[in-house]
Coordinates of C-alpha atoms and ligand atoms in Angstrom, one line a residue:
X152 CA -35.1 -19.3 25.5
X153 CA -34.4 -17.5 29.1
X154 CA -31.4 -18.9 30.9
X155 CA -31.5 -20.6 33.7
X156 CA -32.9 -18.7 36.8
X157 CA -29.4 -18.5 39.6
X158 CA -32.3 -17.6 42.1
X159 CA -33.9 -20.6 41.5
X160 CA -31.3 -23.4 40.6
X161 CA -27.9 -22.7 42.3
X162 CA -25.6 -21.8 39.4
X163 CA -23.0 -24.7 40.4
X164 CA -26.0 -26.7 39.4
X165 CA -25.9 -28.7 35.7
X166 CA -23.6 -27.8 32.9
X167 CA -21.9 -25.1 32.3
X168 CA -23.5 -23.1 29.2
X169 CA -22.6 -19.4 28.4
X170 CA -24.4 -17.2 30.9
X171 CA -26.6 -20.6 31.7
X172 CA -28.6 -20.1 28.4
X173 CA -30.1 -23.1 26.1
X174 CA -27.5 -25.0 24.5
X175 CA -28.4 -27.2 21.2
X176 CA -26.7 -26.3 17.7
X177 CA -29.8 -25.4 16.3
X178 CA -30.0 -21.5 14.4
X179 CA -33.9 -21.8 14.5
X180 CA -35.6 -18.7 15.8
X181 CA -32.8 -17.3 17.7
X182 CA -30.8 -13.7 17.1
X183 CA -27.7 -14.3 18.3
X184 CA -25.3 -17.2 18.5
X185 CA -23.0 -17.7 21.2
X186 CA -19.9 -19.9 19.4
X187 CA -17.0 -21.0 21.1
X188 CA -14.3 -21.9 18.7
X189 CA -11.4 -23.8 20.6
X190 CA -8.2 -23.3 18.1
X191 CA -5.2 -22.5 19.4
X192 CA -2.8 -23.2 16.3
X193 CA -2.4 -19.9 15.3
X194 CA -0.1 -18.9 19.0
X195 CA 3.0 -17.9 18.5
X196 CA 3.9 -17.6 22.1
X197 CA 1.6 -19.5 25.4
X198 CA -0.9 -22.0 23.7
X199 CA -3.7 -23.1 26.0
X200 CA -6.5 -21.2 24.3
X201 CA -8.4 -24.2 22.9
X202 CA -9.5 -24.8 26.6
X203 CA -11.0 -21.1 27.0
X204 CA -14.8 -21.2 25.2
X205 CA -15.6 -23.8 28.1
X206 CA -13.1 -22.0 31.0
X207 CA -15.6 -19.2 30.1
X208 CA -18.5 -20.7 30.2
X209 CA -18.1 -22.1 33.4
X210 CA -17.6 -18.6 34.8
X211 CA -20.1 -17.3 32.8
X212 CA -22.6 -18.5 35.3
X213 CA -21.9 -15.3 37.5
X214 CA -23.5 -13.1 35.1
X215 CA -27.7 -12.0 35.3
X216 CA -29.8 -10.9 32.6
X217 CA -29.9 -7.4 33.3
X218 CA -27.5 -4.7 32.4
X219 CA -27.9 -1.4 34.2
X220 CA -25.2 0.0 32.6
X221 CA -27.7 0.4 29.5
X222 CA -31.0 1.6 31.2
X223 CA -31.4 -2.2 32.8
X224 CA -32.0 -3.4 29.3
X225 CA -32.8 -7.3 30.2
X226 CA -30.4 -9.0 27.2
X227 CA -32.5 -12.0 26.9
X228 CA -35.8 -10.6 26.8
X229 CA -34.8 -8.6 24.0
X230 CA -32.6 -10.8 22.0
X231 CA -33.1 -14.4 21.6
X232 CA -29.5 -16.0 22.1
X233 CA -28.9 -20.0 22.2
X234 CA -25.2 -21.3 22.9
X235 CA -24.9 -23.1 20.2
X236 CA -21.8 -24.9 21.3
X237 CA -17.7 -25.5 19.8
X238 CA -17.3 -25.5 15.8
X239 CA -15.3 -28.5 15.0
X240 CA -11.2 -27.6 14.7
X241 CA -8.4 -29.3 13.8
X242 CA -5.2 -29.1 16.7
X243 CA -2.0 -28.0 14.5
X244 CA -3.4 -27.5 11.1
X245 CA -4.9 -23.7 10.8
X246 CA -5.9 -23.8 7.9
X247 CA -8.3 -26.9 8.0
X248 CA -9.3 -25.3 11.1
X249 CA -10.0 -22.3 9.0
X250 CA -12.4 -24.1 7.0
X251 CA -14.7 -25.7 9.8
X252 CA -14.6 -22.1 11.6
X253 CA -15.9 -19.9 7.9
X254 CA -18.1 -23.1 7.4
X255 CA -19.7 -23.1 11.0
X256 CA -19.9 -18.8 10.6
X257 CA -21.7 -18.9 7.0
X258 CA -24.4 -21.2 8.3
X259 CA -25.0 -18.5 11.3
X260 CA -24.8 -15.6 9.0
X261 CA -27.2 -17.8 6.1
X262 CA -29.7 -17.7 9.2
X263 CA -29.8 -14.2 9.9
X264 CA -28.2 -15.1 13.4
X265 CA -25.6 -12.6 14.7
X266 CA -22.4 -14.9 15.8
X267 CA -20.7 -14.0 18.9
X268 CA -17.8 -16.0 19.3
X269 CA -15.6 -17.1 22.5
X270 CA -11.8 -17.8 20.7
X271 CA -9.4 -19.0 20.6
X272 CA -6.6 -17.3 20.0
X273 CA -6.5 -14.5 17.3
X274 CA -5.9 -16.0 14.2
X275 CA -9.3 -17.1 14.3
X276 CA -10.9 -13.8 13.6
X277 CA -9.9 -14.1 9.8
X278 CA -12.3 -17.0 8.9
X279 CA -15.0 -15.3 10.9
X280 CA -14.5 -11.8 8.5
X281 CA -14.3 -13.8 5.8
X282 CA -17.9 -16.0 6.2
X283 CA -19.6 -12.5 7.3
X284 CA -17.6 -10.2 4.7
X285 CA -19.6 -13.0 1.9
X286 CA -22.6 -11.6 3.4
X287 CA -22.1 -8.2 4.5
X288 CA -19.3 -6.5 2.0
X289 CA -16.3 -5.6 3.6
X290 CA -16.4 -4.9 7.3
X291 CA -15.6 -2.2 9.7
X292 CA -13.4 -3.9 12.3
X293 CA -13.2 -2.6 15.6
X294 CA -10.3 -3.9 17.5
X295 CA -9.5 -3.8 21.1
X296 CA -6.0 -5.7 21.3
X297 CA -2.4 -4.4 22.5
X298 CA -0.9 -5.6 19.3
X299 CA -1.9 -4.9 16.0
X300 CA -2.0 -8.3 14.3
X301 CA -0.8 -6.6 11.1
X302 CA 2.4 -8.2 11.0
X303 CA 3.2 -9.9 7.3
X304 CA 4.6 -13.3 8.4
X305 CA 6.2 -15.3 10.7
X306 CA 8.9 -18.1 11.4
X307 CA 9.4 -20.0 8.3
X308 CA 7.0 -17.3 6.4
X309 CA 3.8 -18.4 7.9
X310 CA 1.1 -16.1 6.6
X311 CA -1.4 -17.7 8.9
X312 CA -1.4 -16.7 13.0
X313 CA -2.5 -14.5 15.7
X314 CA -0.2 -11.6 14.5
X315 CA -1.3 -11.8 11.1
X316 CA -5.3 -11.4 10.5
X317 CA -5.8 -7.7 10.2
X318 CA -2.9 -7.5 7.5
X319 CA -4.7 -10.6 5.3
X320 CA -8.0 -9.4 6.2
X321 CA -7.1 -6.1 4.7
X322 CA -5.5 -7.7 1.5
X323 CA -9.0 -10.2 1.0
X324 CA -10.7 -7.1 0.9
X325 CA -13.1 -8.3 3.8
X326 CA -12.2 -5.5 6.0
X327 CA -12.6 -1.9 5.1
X328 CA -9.5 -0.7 6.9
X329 CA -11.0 3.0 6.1
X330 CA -13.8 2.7 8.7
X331 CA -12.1 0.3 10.9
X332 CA -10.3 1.2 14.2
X333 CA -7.4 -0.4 16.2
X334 CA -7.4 0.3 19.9
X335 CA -5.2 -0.1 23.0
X336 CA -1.5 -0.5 21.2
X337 CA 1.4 -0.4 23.3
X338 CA 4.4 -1.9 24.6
X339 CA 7.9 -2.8 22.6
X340 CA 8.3 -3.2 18.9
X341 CA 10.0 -5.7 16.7
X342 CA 10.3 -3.1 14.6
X343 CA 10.0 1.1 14.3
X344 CA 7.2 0.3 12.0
X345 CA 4.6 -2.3 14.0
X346 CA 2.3 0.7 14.7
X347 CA 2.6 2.8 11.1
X348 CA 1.9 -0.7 9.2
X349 CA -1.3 -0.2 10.4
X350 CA -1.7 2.9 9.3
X351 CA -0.7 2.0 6.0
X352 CA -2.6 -0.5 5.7
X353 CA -5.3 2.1 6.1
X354 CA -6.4 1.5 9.9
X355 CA -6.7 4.4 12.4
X356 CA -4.7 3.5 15.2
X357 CA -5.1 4.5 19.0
X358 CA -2.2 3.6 21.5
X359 CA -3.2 3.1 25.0
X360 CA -2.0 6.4 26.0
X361 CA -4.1 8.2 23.2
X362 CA -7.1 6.9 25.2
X363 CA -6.3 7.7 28.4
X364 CA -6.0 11.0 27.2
X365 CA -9.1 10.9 25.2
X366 CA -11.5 9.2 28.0
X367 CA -14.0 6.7 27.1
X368 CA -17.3 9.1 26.2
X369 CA -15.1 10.5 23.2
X370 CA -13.6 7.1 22.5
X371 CA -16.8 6.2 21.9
X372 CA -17.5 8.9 19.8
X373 CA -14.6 8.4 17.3
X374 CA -15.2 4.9 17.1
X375 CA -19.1 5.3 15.9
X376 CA -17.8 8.3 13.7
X377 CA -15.2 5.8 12.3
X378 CA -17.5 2.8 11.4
X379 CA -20.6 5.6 10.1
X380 CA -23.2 3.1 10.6
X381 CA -21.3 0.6 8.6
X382 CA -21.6 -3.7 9.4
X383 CA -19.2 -3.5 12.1
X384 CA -17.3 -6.8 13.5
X385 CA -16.1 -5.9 17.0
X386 CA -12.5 -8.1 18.3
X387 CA -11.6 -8.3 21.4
X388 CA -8.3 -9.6 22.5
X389 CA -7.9 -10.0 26.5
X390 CA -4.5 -8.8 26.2
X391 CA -6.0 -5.4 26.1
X392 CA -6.6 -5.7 29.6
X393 CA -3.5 -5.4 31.8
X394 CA -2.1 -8.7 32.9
X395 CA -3.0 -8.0 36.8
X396 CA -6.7 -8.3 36.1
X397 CA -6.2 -10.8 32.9
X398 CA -2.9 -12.9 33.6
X399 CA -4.4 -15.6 31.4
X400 CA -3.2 -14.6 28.0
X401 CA -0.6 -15.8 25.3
X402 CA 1.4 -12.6 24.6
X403 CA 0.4 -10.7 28.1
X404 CA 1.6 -6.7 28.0
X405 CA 1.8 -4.9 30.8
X406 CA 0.8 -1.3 31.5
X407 CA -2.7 -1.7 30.3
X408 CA -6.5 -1.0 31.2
X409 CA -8.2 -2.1 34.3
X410 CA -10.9 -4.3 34.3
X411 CA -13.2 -1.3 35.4
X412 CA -11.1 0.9 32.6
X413 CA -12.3 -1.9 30.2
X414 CA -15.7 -2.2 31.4
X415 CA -16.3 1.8 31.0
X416 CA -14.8 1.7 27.6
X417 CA -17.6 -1.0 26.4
X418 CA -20.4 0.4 28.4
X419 CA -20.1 3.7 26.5
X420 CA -20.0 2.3 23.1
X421 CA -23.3 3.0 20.8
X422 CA -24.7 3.7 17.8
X423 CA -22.9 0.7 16.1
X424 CA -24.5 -1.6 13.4
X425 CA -23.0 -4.9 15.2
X426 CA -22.7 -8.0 12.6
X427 CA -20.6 -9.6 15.3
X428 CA -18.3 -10.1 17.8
X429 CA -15.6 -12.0 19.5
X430 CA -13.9 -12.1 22.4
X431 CA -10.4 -13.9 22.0
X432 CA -6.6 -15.3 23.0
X433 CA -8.2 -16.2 26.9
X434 CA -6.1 -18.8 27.7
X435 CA -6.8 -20.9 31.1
X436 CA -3.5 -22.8 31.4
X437 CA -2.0 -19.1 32.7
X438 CA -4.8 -18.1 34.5
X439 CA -5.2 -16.3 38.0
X440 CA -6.4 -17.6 41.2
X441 CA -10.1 -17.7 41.2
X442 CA -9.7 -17.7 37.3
X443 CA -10.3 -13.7 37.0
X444 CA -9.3 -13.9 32.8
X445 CA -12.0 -16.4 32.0
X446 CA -14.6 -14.2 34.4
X447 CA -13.5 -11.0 32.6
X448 CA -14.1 -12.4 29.0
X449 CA -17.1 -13.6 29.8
X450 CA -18.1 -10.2 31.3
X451 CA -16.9 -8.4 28.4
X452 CA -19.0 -10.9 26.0
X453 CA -22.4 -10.2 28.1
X454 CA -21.4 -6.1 27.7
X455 CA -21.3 -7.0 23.6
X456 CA -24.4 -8.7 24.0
X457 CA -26.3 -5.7 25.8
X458 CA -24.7 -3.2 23.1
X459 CA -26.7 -5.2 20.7
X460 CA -29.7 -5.4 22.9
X461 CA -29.6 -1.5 23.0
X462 CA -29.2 -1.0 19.5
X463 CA -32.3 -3.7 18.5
X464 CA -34.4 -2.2 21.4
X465 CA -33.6 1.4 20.2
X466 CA -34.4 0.2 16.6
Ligands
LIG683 MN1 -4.5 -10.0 19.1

């Protein structure tokens, strides 16, 4: 169940799996589930993120076991986590895709597994909430993003895409938009009211600025006040980052967080009852040299993955 050692088999060495851990699609006596779910037919803008579960992967070698951001909690000593591989999608028709996604995230959640998922652009959030909402109740979502995703439709009154999850989640009732958070918005509007939909919709919403005025310890703090100890499903779209440290993005915006901004923000988060995670809207065709995006996700994936440790190793 260990990964592979990087001091004992150079990491350019075999395939590429998710931080070098077992891959086989097998839910058998493991705690977590790395899934990468390759759909991009949700993108209104830059597609390209069906290519990033595996663009992560391959980076995802860098990364060791231990975390000393958490008191050097060793994440696979306390969790047991297999890569369990892609769902099956299908390119251009969401809502098929839909279907594979819930189906592949109900059989994770039947076996007690916590999925962790590499997107994919946004949309595919909403069949995730939806399989874990079935077992759960409604879930606190905590979203890092620099868009809301709450628009109603778009084009030719699409109700299904990357801008639209946290509005249909709210209206399936699988999110509980009154202990869910929505952090990081900024940039230009369509519209005066692309932040206050949110609110209406009954999401607390913090802007960039708010938390660079708030700092990342009481960030934290609001966010675990927020979710009380509710199942909590944590988003993460890479356009949160600013597009000098993640250039690989469909809708980049700039003026955002730096990698090590980013990195502090997740390293003080605690105290949350994680149900899952995903870490979306990576995509490799717009990458950076030395593909810093797909190195960031998977970073930010590895910092869920010790949150949970913490929390199980506290439990
Ligand atoms: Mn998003």
């Amino acid at each position: 169940m260990l990964p592979v050692d990087s001091l004992t088999l150079p990491r350019f060495c075999g395939v590429p799996t998710f931080m070098r851990l077992e891959q086989n699609g097998s839910l058998e006596g493991i705690d977590v589930a790395i899934l990468g779910i390759p759909s991009d037919s949700g993108g209104p803008y830059r597609t390209g993120a069906r290519f990033a579960p595996n663009a992560i992967r391959a980076m995802s070698v860098m990364l060791r076991p231990i975390n000393p951001y958490r008191g050097g909690v060793n994440i696979f000593e306390t969790l047991r986590v297999r890569d369990v591989g892609d769902c099956g999608v299908v390119p251009g028709y969401l809502e098929e895709s839909y279907r594979l996604i819930e189906e592949a995230v109900t059989a994770i959640a039947a076996a007690g597994v916590v999925p962790m998922s590499l997107g994919g652009d946004h949309s595919v959030t909403l069949p995730q909430l939806r399989a874990l909402a079935r077992r759960h109740g409604p879930l606190a979502l905590v979203h890092f993003d620099s868009h809301s995703d709450t628009w109603d439709s778009y084009f030719a009154g699409l109700r299904y895409s990357a801008g639209t999850p946290f509005r249909r989640a709210v209206e399936e009732d699988i999110v509980d938009a009154a202990h869910s958070i929505q952090i990081g918005m900024r940039g230009s509007l369509f519209s005066p009211t692309d932040v206050s939909q949110s609110v209406e919709l009954g999401y607390e919403v913090l802007t960039t600025d708010d938390v660079f005025a708030l700092g990342a310890e009481k960030l934290a703090e609001r966010i675990r006040a927020r979710t009380a100890g509710r199942p909590v499903f944590l988003t993460f779209d890479m356009d949160f980052v600013d597009p000098s440290a993640a250039p690989g993005v469909q809708t980049p915006e700039a003026g955002g967080f730096s990698a090590h901004e980013t990195l502090t923000i997740l390293r003080k988060l605690n105290g949350l009852n994680l149900v899952g995670g995903d870490v979306v809207e990576t995509n490799p065709l717009y990458d950076g040299p030395g593909q810093i995006t797909a190195l960031l996700a998977a970073t930010i994936l590895s910092e869920l993955l010790a949150l949970l440790a913490d929390e199980r190793r506290g439990a």
